[in-house]
XYZ file of C-alpha atoms in Angstrom:
759
model
C 26.116 -22.179 -7.322
C 23.935 -19.948 -5.138
C 25.940 -17.750 -2.595
C 23.205 -16.843 0.348
C 24.388 -15.697 3.821
C 21.199 -16.986 5.286
C 20.765 -13.980 7.604
C 17.699 -12.962 6.372
C 16.085 -16.063 7.537
C 14.951 -16.160 11.256
C 16.279 -19.309 13.303
C 13.238 -21.082 12.907
C 13.275 -20.515 9.176
C 16.793 -21.535 8.984
C 15.762 -24.695 10.595
C 13.245 -25.430 8.437
C 15.783 -24.722 5.394
C 18.095 -27.318 6.952
C 15.516 -30.037 7.548
C 14.426 -29.675 3.993
C 17.699 -29.936 2.519
C 19.053 -32.884 4.981
C 15.926 -34.788 4.538
C 16.656 -35.147 0.437
C 20.567 -35.433 1.337
C 20.294 -38.119 3.744
C 17.162 -39.887 2.655
C 15.376 -39.846 5.854
C 12.391 -38.335 7.610
C 13.391 -35.887 10.441
C 11.439 -34.970 13.275
C 11.310 -31.166 14.495
C 12.470 -30.195 18.079
C 12.710 -26.202 17.497
C 15.209 -24.838 19.700
C 14.197 -25.101 23.323
C 16.331 -24.200 26.470
C 17.174 -27.598 27.712
C 17.018 -30.514 25.021
C 19.748 -29.491 22.435
C 17.681 -30.954 19.771
C 16.478 -28.902 16.545
C 15.986 -31.900 14.342
C 16.220 -35.649 15.049
C 16.158 -39.112 13.408
C 15.311 -41.940 15.812
C 14.390 -45.574 15.527
C 12.923 -46.735 19.221
C 14.196 -45.088 21.997
C 17.793 -43.948 20.450
C 19.071 -40.951 19.161
C 20.686 -42.255 16.045
C 20.941 -38.706 14.491
C 20.690 -35.444 15.999
C 21.148 -32.206 14.193
C 21.611 -28.977 15.688
C 20.932 -25.659 13.585
C 22.710 -22.453 14.320
C 22.001 -19.292 12.409
C 25.032 -17.043 13.247
C 26.798 -14.225 11.185
C 30.355 -15.015 12.665
C 32.291 -17.662 14.130
C 33.166 -16.072 17.206
C 29.126 -16.009 18.382
C 29.138 -19.436 16.643
C 31.786 -21.185 18.570
C 30.700 -19.482 21.696
C 27.317 -20.912 21.674
C 28.219 -24.371 20.854
C 30.589 -24.686 23.810
C 27.472 -24.443 25.621
C 25.641 -27.353 23.820
C 28.716 -29.847 24.915
C 27.182 -30.830 28.058
C 23.521 -31.176 26.434
C 25.247 -33.466 23.630
C 26.974 -35.688 26.088
C 23.569 -36.217 28.032
C 22.090 -37.116 24.801
C 24.739 -39.529 23.250
C 23.796 -39.712 19.975
C 25.278 -42.161 17.348
C 25.587 -39.190 15.095
C 25.757 -35.206 15.644
C 25.357 -32.969 12.478
C 25.569 -29.307 12.940
C 24.094 -26.856 10.245
C 25.056 -23.393 10.361
C 24.953 -20.092 8.432
C 28.622 -19.437 9.128
C 31.184 -19.830 6.300
C 33.900 -22.249 7.842
C 37.574 -22.591 7.055
C 39.096 -26.108 7.458
C 40.719 -25.261 10.843
C 37.188 -23.883 12.028
C 35.534 -27.364 11.393
C 38.397 -29.425 13.169
C 37.808 -27.083 16.188
C 34.311 -28.064 15.983
C 34.943 -31.732 15.429
C 37.180 -31.853 18.418
C 34.795 -30.060 20.532
C 31.906 -32.732 19.887
C 34.379 -35.850 19.591
C 33.024 -38.512 19.549
C 29.458 -37.337 18.254
C 30.308 -35.645 14.877
C 31.586 -38.542 12.943
C 33.863 -36.302 10.482
C 33.802 -32.845 9.148
C 31.590 -33.917 6.595
C 28.657 -33.692 9.319
C 29.577 -29.890 9.698
C 27.344 -28.259 7.100
C 28.692 -24.462 6.967
C 27.443 -21.617 4.479
C 29.169 -23.292 1.420
C 27.904 -26.692 2.084
C 24.285 -25.598 2.517
C 24.545 -23.484 -1.052
C 25.968 -26.604 -2.346
C 23.127 -28.644 -1.518
C 20.769 -25.897 -2.579
C 22.262 -25.948 -6.034
C 21.734 -29.593 -6.259
C 18.237 -29.574 -4.696
C 16.770 -26.350 -6.580
C 13.212 -27.264 -5.831
C 13.947 -26.676 -2.236
C 15.312 -23.190 -3.001
C 11.961 -22.303 -4.858
C 10.213 -23.323 -1.689
C 12.075 -21.053 0.477
C 11.263 -17.726 -1.509
C 12.471 -15.424 1.003
C 15.915 -16.884 0.758
C 16.532 -16.149 -3.009
C 14.402 -12.797 -3.073
C 16.982 -11.310 -0.676
C 19.925 -12.643 -2.224
C 22.408 -9.990 -3.612
C 22.026 -10.721 -6.907
C 18.448 -10.742 -7.115
C 18.074 -7.543 -4.722
C 20.468 -5.961 -7.194
C 18.385 -6.825 -10.313
C 15.268 -5.370 -8.237
C 16.873 -2.183 -7.301
C 18.332 -1.664 -10.868
C 14.994 -1.828 -12.239
C 13.505 1.392 -13.496
C 11.115 2.642 -10.811
C 8.386 4.972 -11.313
C 6.880 7.319 -8.694
C 8.307 5.468 -5.455
C 10.491 7.309 -3.157
C 11.171 4.569 -0.610
C 12.300 1.704 -3.165
C 15.507 1.219 -1.527
C 17.655 -1.570 -0.081
C 17.009 -1.488 3.575
C 13.051 -1.204 3.002
C 13.115 -3.929 0.705
C 15.304 -6.078 3.127
C 12.826 -5.224 6.272
C 9.939 -6.002 4.281
C 11.205 -9.291 3.313
C 12.594 -10.102 6.615
C 9.298 -9.934 8.406
C 7.248 -11.582 5.660
C 5.691 -15.144 6.337
C 4.592 -16.808 3.616
C 1.055 -18.279 3.619
C -1.719 -19.412 1.051
C -2.553 -15.839 0.138
C 1.071 -15.308 -1.535
C 0.607 -18.615 -3.360
C -3.187 -17.909 -4.372
C -2.086 -14.410 -5.857
C 0.668 -15.746 -8.010
C -1.579 -18.246 -9.552
C -4.354 -15.323 -10.261
C -1.840 -13.139 -11.792
C -0.466 -16.075 -13.790
C -3.993 -16.626 -15.049
C -5.451 -13.139 -15.149
C -2.337 -10.826 -15.132
C -4.067 -9.007 -12.579
C -5.254 -9.379 -8.583
C -7.103 -7.261 -6.143
C -5.953 -7.562 -2.594
C -8.443 -7.001 -0.135
C -8.887 -7.401 3.566
C -9.381 -5.323 6.859
C -6.968 -2.539 7.541
C -3.394 -3.481 8.658
C -3.772 -7.236 7.554
C -1.015 -7.092 5.309
C -2.202 -6.272 2.100
C 0.568 -3.586 1.009
C 3.046 -5.883 2.355
C 1.704 -8.885 -0.005
C 1.442 -6.493 -2.728
C 5.229 -5.233 -2.333
C 6.454 -8.737 -2.040
C 4.636 -9.814 -5.398
C 6.332 -7.044 -6.880
C 9.806 -7.976 -5.909
C 8.886 -11.677 -6.877
C 8.308 -10.623 -10.403
C 11.232 -7.903 -10.838
C 13.329 -10.739 -9.614
C 11.946 -13.090 -12.545
C 12.525 -10.885 -15.514
C 10.090 -7.808 -15.115
C 12.033 -4.527 -16.046
C 9.785 -1.709 -14.541
C 7.920 -0.894 -11.281
C 5.245 1.517 -11.495
C 3.629 3.065 -8.248
C 0.343 4.509 -8.678
C -0.876 6.919 -5.635
C -3.844 9.209 -7.111
C -5.218 8.089 -10.202
C -5.126 5.533 -12.759
C -4.174 8.165 -15.470
C -0.540 7.745 -14.538
C -0.762 4.141 -15.711
C -2.076 5.085 -18.815
C 1.114 7.682 -19.260
C 3.767 5.262 -18.304
C 2.450 2.226 -20.250
C 4.852 1.123 -22.700
C 4.501 -1.784 -25.470
C 6.938 -4.196 -25.371
C 8.286 -3.415 -21.834
C 7.836 -5.686 -18.875
C 5.888 -3.378 -16.595
C 4.259 -4.004 -13.122
C 1.888 -1.776 -11.669
C 1.024 -1.408 -8.156
C -2.160 0.819 -7.434
C -2.145 0.766 -3.581
C -5.275 1.327 -1.642
C -6.972 2.210 -5.213
C -10.203 3.274 -3.903
C -9.233 4.559 -0.353
C -8.631 8.037 -0.656
C -10.360 8.992 -3.966
C -13.493 7.138 -3.267
C -14.136 8.009 0.410
C -13.111 11.861 -0.346
C -14.455 12.852 -3.556
C -15.946 9.699 -5.133
C -14.221 8.943 -8.396
C -13.686 11.594 -10.706
C -13.558 11.964 -14.263
C -14.844 8.713 -15.100
C -12.034 7.158 -12.834
C -13.771 3.975 -12.292
C -14.505 3.168 -15.995
C -10.772 3.952 -16.863
C -9.499 1.915 -13.894
C -11.603 -1.189 -15.282
C -10.394 -0.412 -18.830
C -6.996 -0.368 -17.790
C -7.264 -3.667 -16.014
C -8.719 -5.342 -18.981
C -5.759 -3.724 -21.181
C -3.503 -5.357 -18.782
C -5.350 -8.562 -18.894
C -4.921 -8.882 -22.406
C -1.247 -8.446 -22.613
C 1.649 -10.993 -22.153
C 4.028 -8.335 -20.508
C 2.272 -6.256 -17.916
C 0.989 -7.057 -14.328
C -1.406 -4.495 -11.938
C -1.720 -5.269 -8.587
C -4.561 -3.375 -6.610
C -5.100 -3.314 -2.778
C -8.265 -1.953 -0.986
C -10.193 -2.340 2.102
C -12.579 -4.981 2.043
C -15.804 -2.827 2.638
C -14.821 0.149 0.247
C -14.836 -2.478 -2.503
C -18.360 -3.599 -1.423
C -19.271 0.006 -1.566
C -17.615 0.661 -4.944
C -19.467 -2.489 -6.478
C -22.619 -1.306 -5.163
C -22.016 2.339 -6.448
C -20.316 1.847 -9.649
C -21.625 -0.304 -12.451
C -18.182 -0.752 -14.079
C -17.028 -2.581 -11.099
C -19.728 -5.077 -11.642
C -18.234 -5.980 -15.013
C -18.641 -9.661 -15.346
C -15.569 -10.080 -17.688
C -13.151 -9.048 -15.076
C -14.540 -11.659 -12.563
C -13.614 -9.666 -9.656
C -14.520 -11.982 -7.126
C -12.217 -14.497 -8.061
C -9.601 -12.238 -7.548
C -9.925 -10.859 -3.881
C -7.567 -12.449 -1.514
C -9.089 -12.898 1.860
C -5.729 -12.121 4.300
C -7.881 -12.732 7.508
C -7.666 -16.337 7.382
C -4.021 -16.790 9.029
C -3.433 -19.944 10.486
C -2.071 -20.044 14.095
C 1.663 -21.065 12.912
C 1.683 -18.202 10.461
C 0.338 -15.688 13.312
C 2.819 -16.912 15.658
C 5.859 -16.788 12.878
C 4.807 -12.881 11.904
C 4.952 -12.013 15.547
C 8.481 -13.934 16.212
C 9.665 -12.307 13.135
C 8.980 -8.782 14.145
C 10.460 -9.417 17.495
C 13.244 -11.081 16.169
C 14.459 -8.435 13.607
C 13.400 -5.586 15.845
C 15.881 -3.943 18.241
C 13.999 -5.136 21.325
C 16.314 -5.722 24.240
C 16.467 -8.970 26.054
C 14.122 -7.527 29.057
C 11.337 -6.523 26.765
C 11.390 -9.999 24.958
C 11.582 -11.789 28.357
C 8.709 -9.880 29.457
C 6.497 -11.276 26.681
C 7.831 -14.796 27.205
C 7.784 -15.188 31.005
C 4.235 -14.830 31.467
C 3.245 -16.424 27.894
C 1.632 -13.134 26.597
C 2.631 -14.016 23.317
C 0.035 -16.500 23.248
C -2.742 -14.071 24.288
C -1.676 -11.590 21.141
C -1.790 -14.569 18.741
C -4.861 -16.132 19.806
C -6.555 -12.433 20.166
C -9.599 -11.945 17.802
C -8.054 -8.372 17.005
C -4.360 -9.837 15.968
C -3.243 -7.476 13.381
C 0.399 -7.259 11.933
C 0.330 -3.650 11.739
C -0.252 -3.005 15.552
C 2.761 -5.888 15.986
C 5.074 -3.731 13.387
C 4.071 -0.419 14.999
C 4.739 -1.575 18.656
C 8.232 -3.122 17.907
C 9.337 0.214 16.230
C 11.985 1.893 18.307
C 9.827 4.968 18.530
C 7.287 3.252 20.416
C 8.374 0.408 22.709
C 11.235 2.920 23.964
C 8.774 4.919 25.684
C 7.229 1.990 27.304
C 8.546 0.298 30.758
C 10.039 -3.117 29.999
C 8.139 -4.393 33.042
C 4.727 -3.397 31.314
C 5.702 -3.937 27.538
C 3.459 -7.127 27.458
C 0.461 -5.558 29.522
C 0.675 -2.633 26.721
C 1.424 -4.833 23.785
C -1.915 -6.899 24.549
C -3.960 -3.732 25.254
C -2.639 -2.428 21.942
C -3.992 -5.558 20.636
C -7.237 -5.442 22.233
C -7.835 -1.588 21.254
C -5.724 -0.871 18.193
C -6.679 2.820 18.203
C -5.025 2.787 21.900
C -1.408 2.352 20.788
C -1.730 5.763 18.953
C -3.780 7.437 21.735
C -0.904 6.276 24.086
C 1.658 8.061 21.911
C -0.241 10.991 21.229
C -1.036 11.748 24.766
C 1.986 10.680 26.482
C 4.934 10.933 24.268
C 4.540 14.134 22.101
C 4.701 17.828 22.582
C 1.439 20.114 22.827
C 2.884 21.618 19.600
C 3.174 18.374 17.759
C -0.469 17.477 18.724
C -1.544 20.716 17.125
C 0.469 19.789 14.202
C -1.105 16.514 13.705
C -4.615 17.901 14.193
C -4.154 20.593 11.368
C -2.653 17.746 9.309
C -5.619 15.833 9.633
C -7.637 18.652 8.149
C -5.570 19.534 5.340
C -4.965 15.563 4.165
C -1.809 14.325 2.769
C 0.604 14.524 1.131
C 0.772 18.163 1.968
C 4.184 20.308 1.437
C 6.071 20.963 4.695
C 5.728 24.716 4.363
C 1.976 24.346 3.867
C 1.883 22.589 7.063
C 3.969 24.963 9.043
C 1.619 27.743 7.767
C -1.481 26.069 8.757
C 0.014 25.234 12.205
C 1.621 28.876 12.828
C -2.069 30.249 12.060
C -3.508 27.861 14.460
C -0.897 28.921 17.046
C -1.401 32.527 16.592
C -5.106 32.408 17.523
C -5.111 29.468 20.013
C -1.549 29.181 21.645
C -2.765 30.050 25.051
C -5.959 27.705 25.056
C -3.596 24.720 23.981
C -0.598 25.538 25.789
C 1.717 26.086 22.730
C 4.595 28.272 21.845
C 5.003 28.571 18.180
C 8.748 29.092 16.603
C 10.685 27.718 13.456
C 12.894 26.092 15.741
C 9.735 24.283 17.929
C 8.067 23.462 14.713
C 11.140 21.573 13.317
C 11.313 19.876 16.446
C 8.084 18.893 16.158
C 8.438 17.421 12.550
C 11.564 15.284 14.037
C 9.549 14.144 16.777
C 6.722 13.014 14.809
C 8.633 11.508 12.088
C 8.646 7.656 11.782
C 5.959 7.528 14.087
C 3.146 9.424 12.990
C 4.385 10.961 9.743
C 7.189 10.235 7.200
C 8.703 13.000 4.912
C 9.599 12.438 1.275
C 10.624 14.654 -1.753
C 8.686 15.397 -4.699
C 9.680 15.502 -8.322
C 10.660 19.239 -7.656
C 12.712 18.369 -4.770
C 10.077 19.756 -2.162
C 9.520 18.163 1.063
C 5.908 16.613 1.528
C 4.653 14.986 4.470
C 2.556 11.683 4.639
C 1.128 9.512 7.287
C 3.357 6.758 8.342
C 0.474 4.321 7.731
C -3.125 4.429 7.143
C -4.124 3.737 10.780
C -2.420 6.891 11.622
C -5.506 8.878 9.948
C -8.088 6.265 11.397
C -6.834 6.967 14.760
C -6.975 10.662 14.396
C -10.640 10.703 13.124
C -11.768 8.505 15.891
C -10.010 10.767 18.462
C -11.178 14.162 17.121
C -14.681 12.953 16.873
C -14.672 13.216 20.773
C -13.142 16.822 20.846
C -15.647 19.310 18.787
C -14.280 22.140 20.617
C -10.954 21.743 19.094
C -12.330 20.825 15.729
C -14.074 24.152 15.707
C -10.739 25.827 16.382
C -9.172 23.914 13.435
C -11.932 25.118 11.044
C -12.134 28.672 12.442
C -8.240 29.067 11.660
C -8.255 27.279 8.406
C -6.408 29.281 5.651
C -7.118 26.592 2.795
C -10.159 25.264 0.911
C -9.538 21.334 1.542
C -9.305 22.189 5.153
C -13.105 22.710 5.015
C -13.892 19.787 2.841
C -11.614 16.698 3.107
C -12.142 15.512 6.462
C -15.562 16.747 7.347
C -19.001 15.502 6.574
C -21.931 17.878 6.488
C -24.893 15.476 6.789
C -25.512 12.205 8.560
C -26.291 10.549 5.377
C -24.849 7.276 3.582
C -21.422 8.846 2.940
C -20.921 9.838 6.003
C -21.836 6.163 7.313
C -19.088 4.530 5.358
C -16.366 6.932 5.139
C -13.588 8.039 7.717
C -15.056 11.438 8.466
C -16.187 13.737 11.212
C -19.644 14.795 11.055
C -19.922 18.522 11.774
C -22.564 20.165 14.215
C -24.789 23.264 13.159
C -22.485 25.560 14.821
C -19.289 24.509 12.892
C -21.083 24.282 9.692
C -22.205 27.800 10.410
C -18.450 28.838 10.572
C -17.816 27.022 7.474
C -20.208 28.657 5.545
C -19.431 32.133 6.913
C -15.733 31.560 5.449
C -17.045 30.529 2.277
C -18.933 33.842 2.204
C -16.256 36.137 3.222
C -12.942 34.321 2.316
C -13.647 32.540 -0.612
C -11.094 34.255 -2.970
C -8.417 33.552 -0.568
C -9.023 30.046 0.185
C -6.609 28.051 -2.067
C -5.451 24.477 -1.779
C -2.892 22.488 0.040
C -3.720 19.613 -2.035
C -0.944 18.106 -3.951
C 0.391 14.825 -5.136
C 4.183 13.370 -4.828
C 4.636 14.588 -8.454
C 2.571 17.828 -8.915
C 0.471 20.301 -6.990
C -3.298 19.980 -7.458
C -5.163 22.407 -9.317
C -7.975 24.091 -7.590
C -9.934 26.405 -9.566
C -13.137 28.415 -8.805
C -15.070 26.186 -10.569
C -13.564 22.931 -8.388
C -14.140 25.038 -5.289
C -17.794 25.841 -6.442
C -18.318 21.946 -7.401
C -17.073 20.812 -4.190
C -19.458 23.133 -2.194
C -22.335 21.653 -4.283
C -21.523 18.263 -3.587
C -20.698 18.622 0.272
C -23.148 21.330 1.266
C -27.063 21.099 0.796
C -27.331 24.475 -0.506
C -31.202 24.520 -0.184
C -30.359 24.888 3.695
C -28.079 28.006 3.216
C -29.876 30.307 0.498
C -27.243 33.048 1.007
C -24.478 30.603 0.182
C -26.476 29.253 -2.730
C -27.196 32.662 -3.996
C -23.418 33.571 -3.608
C -22.302 30.403 -5.596
C -24.732 30.942 -8.423
C -23.700 34.328 -8.774
C -20.103 33.372 -8.956
C -20.707 31.052 -11.465
C -22.708 33.464 -13.521
C -19.467 35.297 -13.440
C -17.552 32.606 -14.778
C -19.460 32.275 -17.866
C -18.228 35.733 -19.282
C -16.593 34.801 -22.840
C -13.522 36.872 -22.077
C -12.730 34.910 -18.847
C -14.213 31.734 -19.872
C -11.366 28.876 -19.674
C -11.084 25.595 -18.724
C -8.570 22.881 -18.424
C -9.130 19.201 -18.400
C -9.398 19.191 -14.400
C -12.270 21.815 -14.342
C -14.422 20.266 -17.143
C -16.298 17.981 -14.585
C -16.779 20.519 -12.045
C -17.979 22.909 -14.692
C -20.546 20.466 -16.189
C -21.655 19.796 -12.352
C -22.399 23.503 -12.179
C -24.368 23.495 -15.356
C -26.552 20.494 -14.151
C -27.253 22.310 -10.615
C -28.042 25.628 -12.018
C -29.757 24.681 -15.482
C -33.067 26.205 -14.237
C -31.503 29.263 -12.941
C -29.373 30.576 -15.712
C -30.456 31.105 -19.524
C -27.380 29.433 -21.007
C -26.047 30.479 -24.270
C -25.804 26.733 -25.230
C -23.735 27.192 -28.586
C -21.409 29.326 -26.702
C -21.005 27.032 -23.759
C -20.575 23.803 -25.999
C -18.152 25.450 -28.181
C -15.748 26.380 -25.135
C -16.157 23.587 -23.489
C -15.290 21.158 -26.640
C -12.209 23.528 -27.360
C -10.895 22.475 -23.789
C -11.328 18.905 -24.524
C -8.140 16.916 -24.975
C -8.996 13.361 -24.915
C -11.969 11.118 -25.584
C -12.179 10.944 -21.461
C -13.004 14.468 -21.337
C -15.619 14.253 -24.372
C -17.348 11.451 -22.322
C -17.876 14.214 -19.616
C -18.810 16.629 -22.288
C -21.571 14.144 -23.530
C -23.285 14.430 -20.130
C -24.484 17.914 -21.345
C -26.997 15.908 -23.738
C -29.130 15.092 -20.642
C -29.128 18.736 -19.518
C -29.697 20.425 -22.970
C -31.469 17.467 -24.858
C -31.818 17.703 -28.568
C -30.189 21.079 -28.839
C -27.101 19.449 -27.780
C -26.990 16.707 -30.525
C -28.236 19.150 -33.250
C -25.628 21.583 -32.401
C -22.341 18.897 -32.080
C -23.725 16.935 -35.251
C -24.161 20.039 -37.449
C -21.598 22.721 -36.364
C -18.520 22.087 -38.168
C -16.370 23.317 -35.578
C -17.510 20.658 -33.196
C -17.210 18.091 -36.120
C -13.706 19.081 -36.809
C -13.077 19.068 -32.998
C -14.568 15.584 -32.771
C -12.683 14.262 -35.806
C -9.577 15.490 -34.428
C -9.976 13.562 -31.168
C -10.778 10.267 -33.291
C -7.784 10.846 -35.149
C -5.779 10.893 -32.085
C -7.418 8.084 -30.669
C -6.603 5.990 -33.800
C -2.928 7.358 -33.965
C -2.545 6.315 -30.379
C -4.651 2.941 -30.189
C -2.624 0.154 -28.358
C -2.327 -3.260 -29.971
C -4.216 -4.783 -27.061
C -7.282 -2.510 -27.686
C -7.673 -2.572 -31.640
C -10.828 -4.442 -31.716
C -12.405 -2.606 -28.873
C -11.328 0.838 -30.191
C -12.672 0.183 -33.458
C -16.254 -0.208 -32.101
C -15.774 2.876 -30.347
C -14.574 4.972 -33.177
C -17.527 3.757 -35.524
C -20.294 4.362 -32.649
C -18.852 8.085 -31.954
C -18.447 8.925 -35.785
C -22.008 7.826 -36.756
C -23.524 9.588 -33.564
C -21.818 12.971 -34.765
C -22.092 12.527 -38.566
C -18.243 12.040 -39.351
C -16.788 9.991 -42.037
C -15.006 7.072 -40.468
C -13.798 4.935 -43.105
C -10.169 6.105 -43.349
C -9.912 5.263 -39.272
C -11.775 2.037 -39.770
C -9.383 0.943 -42.580
C -6.138 2.463 -40.258
C -7.208 0.022 -37.403
C -8.359 -2.880 -39.567
C -4.716 -2.626 -41.046
C -3.383 -2.638 -37.545
C -5.200 -5.655 -36.502
C -4.007 -7.871 -39.579
C -0.379 -6.632 -38.786
C -0.785 -7.352 -34.960
C 1.798 -9.864 -33.794
C 2.734 -11.239 -30.363
C 5.086 -9.198 -28.525
C 8.671 -10.602 -29.119
C 9.822 -9.936 -25.498
C 6.479 -10.996 -23.676
C 6.691 -12.681 -20.106
C 7.244 -16.493 -20.464
C 4.154 -17.257 -18.193
C 4.822 -21.039 -18.553
C 8.441 -20.465 -17.128
C 6.972 -18.880 -13.885
C 8.121 -20.442 -10.998
C 5.909 -23.197 -9.732
C 6.017 -22.749 -6.086
C 4.637 -25.596 -4.017
C 1.727 -24.649 -1.574
C 2.847 -24.010 2.209
C 2.938 -26.850 4.580
C -0.141 -27.006 6.466
C 0.922 -27.713 10.126
C -1.305 -28.784 12.751
C -2.402 -25.839 15.111
C 0.048 -27.079 17.515
C 0.727 -25.100 20.807
C 3.945 -27.046 21.551
C 5.582 -26.090 18.182
C 4.419 -22.173 18.855
C 5.956 -22.622 22.611
C 9.197 -23.875 21.095
C 9.318 -20.975 18.348
C 9.317 -18.610 21.238
C 11.403 -20.402 23.529
C 14.367 -19.917 20.920
C 14.266 -16.353 21.570
C 15.347 -16.933 25.122
C 18.146 -19.576 24.013
C 19.566 -17.729 20.922
C 21.262 -14.540 20.565
C 19.612 -12.029 18.078
C 22.613 -12.261 15.456
C 20.903 -10.562 12.758
C 24.274 -9.050 10.999
């Protein structure tokens, strides 16, 4: 028998559960009257004008709270005079406690069998298991399911903790997106969740991940920077969930997709779709996905049927919107006077009906760090303003609730990007304060810096530890960066000061756009003016060797070589407009071609080839030497695909050298051998075609590779421990309620009449 405490359900959700259970148990159809202030009826069965059966639903964490509230209901019940009065409660009851309740409502409760406590409700759930499946929030947050989720193997996720999971489940409201996504995953093994910022993409992705971990999947892999992480952690025969949150966001907007990332993403999706024990969930902003499909042919691959996997999260019904708002209020720490301010003037209706309705803004304003700085009498006024203008919530906090030093910390964080180590952020803030303390009224010290980090944490930023126990700083959520870009676009003088004191290379390029081109129009960047660009150019000319990188991931520091820096300058600044800078970049690149200094790692290969392409008419390249050194640096076929770009630059000479020089042929032969050794079962047929194509192009015997793969194909068997997709919970579609203002009014009236017994 299940053993739920029901405290993860809000009162309306608990009432819905009671209704479903008692309708089945009593074999009747019940009317809903969500708890209001006067009538004392939650559910009712009646014929003609009589209250034959009245049911009261009480979601409390202990008996003392329950009995205190029930005593207030006695007078209402005596006025109603029902033929039968039933109580459903989340509280576990002893026989003596049931007798006390029976005596309190004599003669309306016929016997203690009409008092359904925690044990009785769990017993009914055991009998009517389809109802248990329908109320997925119930079983998803049960103790044994939470333990199963938490005991799964978690890769790359620092906040996969019980409280974070409970908080997500508590406020989540199921809607058609959840059911649509599970059907898509069942069919394809992957889903792309697309929508406007803040609409709930990440929340849905997490709920789906919890669902599959609760139902037999063993490992959860969070991807933050590149699909490469997925390839590294992919394990045959292990049931794995991959979540690539904002999979086009940072990479696509800042640097395009590097090193054939788009092809690797598509190939990985194809690989997962062929498996029986893998899932990949991807999220992205809708407009970015549209731009990516225009820019990269790989994302228009018809075999992927991307369009069928886009979840439109903007079509929330009015009831769903109301429940999302209700849950955030109910499970928050908002005092009664704040809640009453929302209820007394009907402000909650304006929030629900507003065209800018956004769950992220609701989540933000109900956080302690925000509402505590708003007078309760102005809470609804501020709430509506924040919904009307989402950036105003951050503007209000930024301008009124944090210190001037904290404002400068955020400004410099914006230029450097996240994640960033706490020490690197300290360095750039300290340097900014050294030059501009008087102008911005700030006084820097170690103590003041630590105060600022504490002040900003849980509102604008959050801190995590990376794999080496270094503290990193990230934005609390993407809307913080959106706000900061919006805010500093109007403060060019502040931007100039940030640039002039920048200590790191990425501070000059991560945030800024250097021309009002297509990229600027679709990305979240600040367009620099001529004076600001001149400052950047001067820094590049005079400080190039000292401009290192703050860039990091949660797992390793990003490598920024001279090749990478020069390539970034090429991509972002039109060098023809700055002859001196072009000359400097060219001379530095020439210096990097000296044989004794010529070293590349796989992060530099793309940058190096970009530079060759740019300066192919300015430098007399030693083509054999160039090709040899690059091929010696190649470690896999993805690097080799970058290498093959040189065929466009060097023409026939490229193929002549690579096909006839034994050093190249041996290197390519080694790569093909590694590919054959490491090919996964799901990719055998595709890999065979690829191996034959490459071998024929470079005049390499491939019979042994062909035979090896064909042998693997013959021996290929279905994975014994694949996920049983036929046993996947067949969730019923959510009930489609009419858009009923009275239902919504009653839902919010319950906030007046019920104590927030959250537990």
